[in-house]
Every structure is written in C-alpha cells, then in structure tokens.
Coordinates of C-alpha atoms in Angstrom, one line a residue:
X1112 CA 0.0 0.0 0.0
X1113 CA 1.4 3.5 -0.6
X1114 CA 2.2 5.4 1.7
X1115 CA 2.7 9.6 1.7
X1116 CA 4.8 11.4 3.8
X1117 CA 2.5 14.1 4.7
X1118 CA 4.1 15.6 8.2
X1119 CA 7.6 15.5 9.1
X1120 CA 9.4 17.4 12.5
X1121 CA 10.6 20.2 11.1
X1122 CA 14.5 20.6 10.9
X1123 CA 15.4 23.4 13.9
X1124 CA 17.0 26.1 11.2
X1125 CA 15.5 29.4 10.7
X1126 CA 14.5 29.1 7.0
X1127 CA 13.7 32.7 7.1
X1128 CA 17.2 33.2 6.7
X1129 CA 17.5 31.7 3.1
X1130 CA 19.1 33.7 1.1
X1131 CA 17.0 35.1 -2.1
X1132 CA 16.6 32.0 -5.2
X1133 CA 17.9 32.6 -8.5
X1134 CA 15.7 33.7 -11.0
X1135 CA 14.8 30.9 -13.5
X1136 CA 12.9 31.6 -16.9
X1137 CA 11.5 28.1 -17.4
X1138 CA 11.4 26.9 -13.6
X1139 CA 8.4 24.6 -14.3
X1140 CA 10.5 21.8 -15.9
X1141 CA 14.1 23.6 -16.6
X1142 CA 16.8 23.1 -13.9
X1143 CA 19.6 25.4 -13.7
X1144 CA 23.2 23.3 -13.6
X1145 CA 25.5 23.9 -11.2
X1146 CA 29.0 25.2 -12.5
X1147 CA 30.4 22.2 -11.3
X1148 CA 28.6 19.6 -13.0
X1149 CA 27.8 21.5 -16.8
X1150 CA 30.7 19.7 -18.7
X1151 CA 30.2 16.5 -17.2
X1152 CA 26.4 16.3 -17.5
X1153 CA 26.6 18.1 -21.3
X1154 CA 29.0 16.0 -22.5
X1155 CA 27.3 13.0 -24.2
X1156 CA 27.7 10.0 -22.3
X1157 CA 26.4 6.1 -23.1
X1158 CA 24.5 4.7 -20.3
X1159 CA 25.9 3.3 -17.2
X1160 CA 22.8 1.0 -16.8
X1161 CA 20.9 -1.4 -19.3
X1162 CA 18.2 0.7 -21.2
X1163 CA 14.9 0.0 -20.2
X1164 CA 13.2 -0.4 -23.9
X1165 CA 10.8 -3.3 -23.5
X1166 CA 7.0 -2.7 -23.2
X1167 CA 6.6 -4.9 -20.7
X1168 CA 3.4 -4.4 -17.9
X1169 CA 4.1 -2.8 -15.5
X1170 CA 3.6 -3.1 -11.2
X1171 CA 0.7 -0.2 -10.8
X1172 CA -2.7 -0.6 -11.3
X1173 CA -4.7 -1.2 -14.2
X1174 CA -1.1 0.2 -16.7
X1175 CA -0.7 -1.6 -19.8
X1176 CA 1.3 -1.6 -23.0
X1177 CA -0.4 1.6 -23.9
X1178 CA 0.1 3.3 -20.8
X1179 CA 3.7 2.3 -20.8
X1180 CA 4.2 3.6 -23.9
X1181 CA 2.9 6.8 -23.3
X1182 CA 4.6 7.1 -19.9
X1183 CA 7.8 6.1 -21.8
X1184 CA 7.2 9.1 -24.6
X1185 CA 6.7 11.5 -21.1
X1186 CA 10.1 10.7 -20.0
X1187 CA 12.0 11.1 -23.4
X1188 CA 9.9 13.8 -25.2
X1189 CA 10.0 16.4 -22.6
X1190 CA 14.1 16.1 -21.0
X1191 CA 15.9 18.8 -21.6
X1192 CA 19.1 16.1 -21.5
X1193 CA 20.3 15.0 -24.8
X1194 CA 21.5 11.9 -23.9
X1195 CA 19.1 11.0 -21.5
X1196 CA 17.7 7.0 -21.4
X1197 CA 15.5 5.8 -19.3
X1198 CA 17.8 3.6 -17.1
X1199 CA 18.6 3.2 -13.9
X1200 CA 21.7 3.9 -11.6
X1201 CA 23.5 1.8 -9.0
X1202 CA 24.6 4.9 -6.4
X1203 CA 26.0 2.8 -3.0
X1204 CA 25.2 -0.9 -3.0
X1205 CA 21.6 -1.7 -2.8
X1206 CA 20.7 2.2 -3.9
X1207 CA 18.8 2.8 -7.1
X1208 CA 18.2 6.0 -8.5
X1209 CA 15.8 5.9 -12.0
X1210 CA 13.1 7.6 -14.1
X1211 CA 9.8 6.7 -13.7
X1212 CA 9.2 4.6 -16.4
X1213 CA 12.5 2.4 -15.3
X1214 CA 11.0 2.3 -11.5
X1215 CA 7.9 1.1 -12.5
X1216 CA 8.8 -1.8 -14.7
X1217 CA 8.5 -4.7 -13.6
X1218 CA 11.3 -6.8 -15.1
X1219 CA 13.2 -4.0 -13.6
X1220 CA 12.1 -4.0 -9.9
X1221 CA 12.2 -8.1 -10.2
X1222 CA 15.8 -8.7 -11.6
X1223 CA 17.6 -5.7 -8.6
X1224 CA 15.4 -7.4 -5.8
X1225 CA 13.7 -4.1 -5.1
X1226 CA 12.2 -4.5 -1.7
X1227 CA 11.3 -0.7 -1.2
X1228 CA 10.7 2.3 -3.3
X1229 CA 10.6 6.0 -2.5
X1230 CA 8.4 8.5 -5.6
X1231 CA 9.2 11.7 -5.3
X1232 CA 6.4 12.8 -8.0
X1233 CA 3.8 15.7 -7.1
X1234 CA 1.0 13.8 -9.4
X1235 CA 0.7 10.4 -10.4
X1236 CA 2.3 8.3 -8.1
X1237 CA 2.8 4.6 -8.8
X1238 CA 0.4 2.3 -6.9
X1239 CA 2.9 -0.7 -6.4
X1240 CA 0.8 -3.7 -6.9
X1241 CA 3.6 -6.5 -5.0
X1242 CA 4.2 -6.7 -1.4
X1243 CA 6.7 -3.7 -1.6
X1244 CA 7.1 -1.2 0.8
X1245 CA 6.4 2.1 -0.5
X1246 CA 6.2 6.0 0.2
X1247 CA 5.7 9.1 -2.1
X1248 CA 7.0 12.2 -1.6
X1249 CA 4.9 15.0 -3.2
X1250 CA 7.1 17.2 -4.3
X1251 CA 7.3 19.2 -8.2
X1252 CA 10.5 20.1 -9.7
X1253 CA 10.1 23.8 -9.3
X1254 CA 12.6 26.4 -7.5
X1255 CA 9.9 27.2 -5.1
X1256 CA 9.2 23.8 -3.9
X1257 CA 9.8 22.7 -0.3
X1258 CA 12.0 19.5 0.2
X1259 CA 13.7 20.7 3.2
X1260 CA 11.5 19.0 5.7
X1261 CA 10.9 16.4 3.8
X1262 CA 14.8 15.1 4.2
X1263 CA 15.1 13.9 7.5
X1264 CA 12.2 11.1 7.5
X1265 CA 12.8 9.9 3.8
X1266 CA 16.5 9.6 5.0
X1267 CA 15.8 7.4 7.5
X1268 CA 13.6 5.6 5.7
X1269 CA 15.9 4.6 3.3
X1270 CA 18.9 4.3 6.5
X1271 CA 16.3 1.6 7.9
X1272 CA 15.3 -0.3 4.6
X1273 CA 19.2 -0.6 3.7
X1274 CA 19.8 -2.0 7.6
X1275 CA 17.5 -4.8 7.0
X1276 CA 19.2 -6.0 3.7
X1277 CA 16.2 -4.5 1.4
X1278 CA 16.9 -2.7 -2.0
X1279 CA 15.9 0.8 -2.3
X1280 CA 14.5 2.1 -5.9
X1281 CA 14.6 6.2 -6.1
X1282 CA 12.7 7.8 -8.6
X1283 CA 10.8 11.1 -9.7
X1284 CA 9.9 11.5 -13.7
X1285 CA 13.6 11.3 -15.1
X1286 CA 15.8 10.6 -11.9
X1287 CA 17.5 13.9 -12.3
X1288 CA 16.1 16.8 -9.5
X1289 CA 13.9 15.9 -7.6
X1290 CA 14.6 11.7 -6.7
X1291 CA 18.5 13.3 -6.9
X1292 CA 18.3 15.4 -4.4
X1293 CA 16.6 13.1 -1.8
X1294 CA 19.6 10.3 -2.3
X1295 CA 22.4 13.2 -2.1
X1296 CA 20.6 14.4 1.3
X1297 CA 20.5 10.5 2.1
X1298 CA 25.0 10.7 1.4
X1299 CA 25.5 13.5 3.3
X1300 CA 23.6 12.2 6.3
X1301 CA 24.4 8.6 6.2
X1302 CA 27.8 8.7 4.9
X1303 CA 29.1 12.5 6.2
X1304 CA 29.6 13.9 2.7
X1305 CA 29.6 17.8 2.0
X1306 CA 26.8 18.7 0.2
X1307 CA 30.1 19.5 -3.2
X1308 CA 31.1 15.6 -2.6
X1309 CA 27.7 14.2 -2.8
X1310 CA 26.6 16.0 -5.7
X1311 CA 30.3 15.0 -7.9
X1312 CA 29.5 11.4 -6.0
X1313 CA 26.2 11.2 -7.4
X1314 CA 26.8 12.4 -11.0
X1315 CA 29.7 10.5 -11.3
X1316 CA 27.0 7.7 -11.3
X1317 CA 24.4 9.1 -13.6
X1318 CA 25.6 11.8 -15.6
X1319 CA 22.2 13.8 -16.2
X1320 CA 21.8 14.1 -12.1
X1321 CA 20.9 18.8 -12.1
X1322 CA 19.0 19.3 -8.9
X1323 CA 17.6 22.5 -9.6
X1324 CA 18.4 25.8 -7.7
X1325 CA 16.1 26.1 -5.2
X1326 CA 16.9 22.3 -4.4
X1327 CA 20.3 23.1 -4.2
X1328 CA 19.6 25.9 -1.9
X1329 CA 17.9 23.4 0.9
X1330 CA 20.5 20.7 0.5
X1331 CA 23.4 23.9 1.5
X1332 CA 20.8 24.2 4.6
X1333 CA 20.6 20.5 5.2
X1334 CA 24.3 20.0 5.0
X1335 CA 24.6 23.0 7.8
X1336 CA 22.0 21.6 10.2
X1337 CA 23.8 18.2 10.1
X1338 CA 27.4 19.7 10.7
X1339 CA 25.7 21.6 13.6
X1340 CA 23.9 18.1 14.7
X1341 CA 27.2 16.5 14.5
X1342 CA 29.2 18.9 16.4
X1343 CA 26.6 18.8 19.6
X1344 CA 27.0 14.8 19.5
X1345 CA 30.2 15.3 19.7
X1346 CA 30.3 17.6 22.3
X1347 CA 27.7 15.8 24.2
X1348 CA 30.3 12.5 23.7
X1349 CA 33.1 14.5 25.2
X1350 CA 31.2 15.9 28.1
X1351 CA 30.2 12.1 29.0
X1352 CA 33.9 10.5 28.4
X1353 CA 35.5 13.2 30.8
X1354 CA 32.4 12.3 33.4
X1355 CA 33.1 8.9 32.9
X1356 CA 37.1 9.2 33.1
X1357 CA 36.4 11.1 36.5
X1358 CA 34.4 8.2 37.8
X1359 CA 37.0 6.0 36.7
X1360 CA 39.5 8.2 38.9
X1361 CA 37.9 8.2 41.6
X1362 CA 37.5 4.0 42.0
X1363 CA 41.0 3.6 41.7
X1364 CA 42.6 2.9 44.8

C-alpha cells in the first residue's frame, strides 16, 4: 500500500534566513546546472545502466502496453538532456536512482530485488501492486518547492530499509532533480559527505543528475544543520567520556 509522507518534525533552522533563489525563466521543468557539473552532465555520455526499452506491464494498477508507452514518450519527449535514457543507476550498494518509467517496470524492480521504493512525484504516483514497501513524496521540480522538511524522514527511511538487507528504488519523472536530491541528502547524512562531494559522488554515477536551484539551496541548509547536529554529538560524547574518566578516577585505589 502506498504510503505519503505528509508531516515530518521540522529541521530546527531558521528558513527565514534563506538567502534570495535565483531567477529561472522556465522553472516549471528547466533546472539550472551547477558550475560544477555543466561539462560532465553536457557532455554526451552512453548509459551506465541497461536501457529500459521493453513494453513490458508494469507493477501499478490497471497500466498496460499503452500506458507504458505513453509514460515512456513522457520521459524522453519532454528532458531537456540530450542523452538521456531511461535507465537506472546503482549509487551505493543496494541504492537505485531511476526515471519513472525504469521504477515502475516490472522486469526492472524483479531482476535488482527491489524491496522498497521511494516516488518523489507531485502527481501520479505509482500504486505498487507487490508486497513492496512504498512511500511518495509529493514534491514538483520547481525552485519554489519545499524538500527541506521532507529530508530527514525519507532519510531514515531509506537508512532503515538498507539496515534490514532491502533494495531501495529512487525515482521522480527522469531521476535527475527531484529523486537526486533526496539520495544526495541520504549521502550527506548517512555517509558525512559535503553537500560538493555528494553532488560529484552522485553524478559520477548518472551523468544527467541537475538538482535545480532552489533544491540546491535546501540541501546547503541541510548540510549546515547536520554539521551543527554532528558537532553537539560530539560535544555531548566529550562531556560524557571526561564524566566517565572522572568516575574511573575516583574508583582507583
């Protein structure tokens, strides 16, 4: 059964404190590339994943070899990637990030053992038909769009289903924004990467990965509220090692 992620504790940063977005002409579907990424992700690349071309039925409800097609023309017609395929990519071990039309085939979610899948689509999510475990995130791919309190519950979500030896499917429409940004907050937190090291780690593995400016914006918060969560654990650690030095002490006799 699906399951939205509706209300998450809020992270405790002053998002007031954001500093202004950049403007975007074509913020609907366009994402702005970071400086750091625009040679690798322009420069045509094959894929680093077996092309999903079959029409095979999918896992949702009542889709079929029509719907699949059209789904199918949705993610190629309308990316703003040259090289884009619909594919999927291997980011840690047991870590999927896809398109739609890869995350919902079911040749695909069968031969990777996908146990759980996170959407991050505003309309149309999936309806997973096997006994997988399954949230949606409703999120669009605009500038504008909140994903900040979102991050810390789909995080662990994922932390948890990786712990228990399941295989973890990310997706939005074409597995390049939105479904990106949610598995570089997922680096950063599980694995203490910088927000610059995520992003390089993640596009190293699928070239098209652009999280979009505003997107880009939240994860720089993110990244700062974990450095700040980090340093009080660690402070809290030292405070409790000297207490329990000094208990140590005074046994000795």
């Amino acid at each position: 059964m699906a399951l939205a992620i509706t209300t998450v504790t809020p992270l405790a940063i002053d998002l007031s404190e954001m500093p202004p977005l950049m403007d975007i002409e074509e913020a609907k579907s366009q994402a702005i590339l970071s400086d750091r990424t625009t040679t690798q992700v322009r420069t045509p690349s094959p894929p680093r994943a077996p092309c999903i071309t079959s029409m095979v039925r999918s896992l949702t409800v009542d889709d079929d070899y029509f719907e699949r097609r059209v789904l199918r023309a949705t993610c190629i017609q309308k990316n703003p990637v040259d090289d884009f395929h619909p594919q999927y990519s291997e980011i840690v071990p047991g870590l999927f990030l896809a398109d739609m039309y890869t995350a919902t085939s079911a040749a695909v979610i069968r031969d990777l053992g996908i146990t759980h899948v996170v959407s991050v689509v505003k309309r149309g999510c999936p309806h997973y038909l096997q006994d997988l475990k399954h949230i949606c995130v409703p999120i669009e791919d605009t500038r504008h769009a909140e994903i900040l309190n979102h991050l810390d519950a789909t995080t662990e979500w994922i932390r948890r289903a990786l712990a228990e030896g399941g295989q973890v499917m990310v997706h939005c429409v074409w597995g390049m924004s939105r479904s990106a940004s949610f598995v570089i907050a997922f680096l950063m937190a599980d694995r203490g990467m910088s927000l610059d090291d995520a992003l390089k780690y993640v596009v190293a593995r699928r070239k098209i990965v652009r999280p979009n400016s505003g997107f880009m914006v939240q994860l720089s918060f993110y990244e700062h509220a974990l450095r700040r969560r980090r340093e009080r654990r660690t402070s809290v650690e030292s405070i409790l090692a000297s207490m329990s030095r000094g208990r140590a002490w005074k046994n000795v006799k």
